[in-house]
Amino acid sequence: MIVYGLNADGSMSPQLQELVNSELWKELPAVKAGNVVQVQHSLAATYQTALLTLDSIDEGLSKLPANQ
């Protein structure tokens, strides 16, 4: 499984976007299997943003193939 952070608005940093667009990324076994979780608010600094982070993790985990 691969877990990576997104910006609070759900966008990727330019560096992360470049990585995700690369052929190497697309060939990773976890990516091919759909075992990738995007997490918003991964830099939570307050209780409220920590709750948003946990909600984002729960949502991402629920989308994994094993949970379908």
Short mmCIF file of C-alpha atoms in Angstrom, two decimals:
data_model
loop_
_atom_site.label_atom_id
_atom_site.label_comp_id
_atom_site.label_asym_id
_atom_site.label_seq_id
_atom_site.Cartn_x
_atom_site.Cartn_y
_atom_site.Cartn_z
CA MET A 1 0.00 0.00 0.00
CA ILE A 2 1.16 3.54 -0.76
CA VAL A 3 -0.15 6.49 1.23
CA TYR A 4 0.59 10.04 0.16
CA GLY A 5 -0.54 13.49 1.17
CA LEU A 6 -2.49 15.99 -0.87
CA ASN A 7 -2.96 19.69 -0.36
CA ALA A 8 -5.98 20.71 1.71
CA ASP A 9 -7.89 21.44 -1.51
CA GLY A 10 -7.22 17.92 -2.81
CA SER A 11 -4.58 18.93 -5.33
CA MET A 12 -1.10 17.47 -5.63
CA SER A 13 2.14 19.39 -5.43
CA PRO A 14 3.85 19.77 -8.80
CA GLN A 15 6.55 17.32 -7.69
CA LEU A 16 4.03 14.69 -6.64
CA GLN A 17 2.04 15.18 -9.85
CA GLU A 18 5.21 14.59 -11.86
CA LEU A 19 5.89 11.39 -9.92
CA VAL A 20 2.33 10.08 -10.31
CA ASN A 21 2.48 10.75 -14.06
CA SER A 22 5.73 8.81 -14.48
CA GLU A 23 5.88 5.34 -15.99
CA LEU A 24 7.84 4.10 -12.96
CA TRP A 25 4.93 5.01 -10.67
CA LYS A 26 2.43 3.26 -12.92
CA GLU A 27 4.51 0.06 -12.79
CA LEU A 28 4.61 -0.18 -9.00
CA PRO A 29 2.75 -3.30 -7.81
CA ALA A 30 0.70 -1.34 -5.25
CA VAL A 31 -0.37 1.16 -7.90
CA LYS A 32 -1.30 -1.60 -10.36
CA ALA A 33 -3.36 -3.29 -7.64
CA GLY A 34 -5.15 -0.05 -6.74
CA ASN A 35 -3.65 -0.01 -3.25
CA VAL A 36 -2.99 3.73 -3.12
CA VAL A 37 -4.49 6.04 -0.50
CA GLN A 38 -4.57 9.80 -0.91
CA VAL A 39 -4.73 11.75 2.36
CA GLN A 40 -5.86 15.35 2.60
CA HIS A 41 -4.85 17.52 5.55
CA SER A 42 -1.80 15.32 6.18
CA LEU A 43 -0.06 18.25 7.87
CA ALA A 44 -2.75 18.63 10.53
CA ALA A 45 -1.87 21.30 13.05
CA THR A 46 -5.13 21.55 14.98
CA TYR A 47 -7.65 19.17 16.45
CA GLN A 48 -10.12 20.01 13.68
CA THR A 49 -7.62 19.36 10.89
CA ALA A 50 -6.55 16.14 12.60
CA LEU A 51 -10.19 15.00 12.46
CA LEU A 52 -10.29 15.93 8.76
CA THR A 53 -7.11 13.90 8.24
CA LEU A 54 -8.64 10.85 9.92
CA ASP A 55 -11.81 11.21 7.83
CA SER A 56 -9.66 11.39 4.69
CA ILE A 57 -7.75 8.25 5.72
CA ASP A 58 -11.00 6.39 6.42
CA GLU A 59 -12.37 7.42 3.03
CA GLY A 60 -9.19 6.37 1.23
CA LEU A 61 -9.05 2.99 2.97
CA SER A 62 -12.68 2.30 2.14
CA LYS A 63 -11.84 2.65 -1.58
CA LEU A 64 -9.11 -0.01 -1.54
CA PRO A 65 -9.91 -3.12 -3.59
CA ALA A 66 -9.95 -5.32 -0.48
CA ASN A 67 -12.82 -3.22 0.92
CA GLN A 68 -15.02 -3.27 -2.16
#
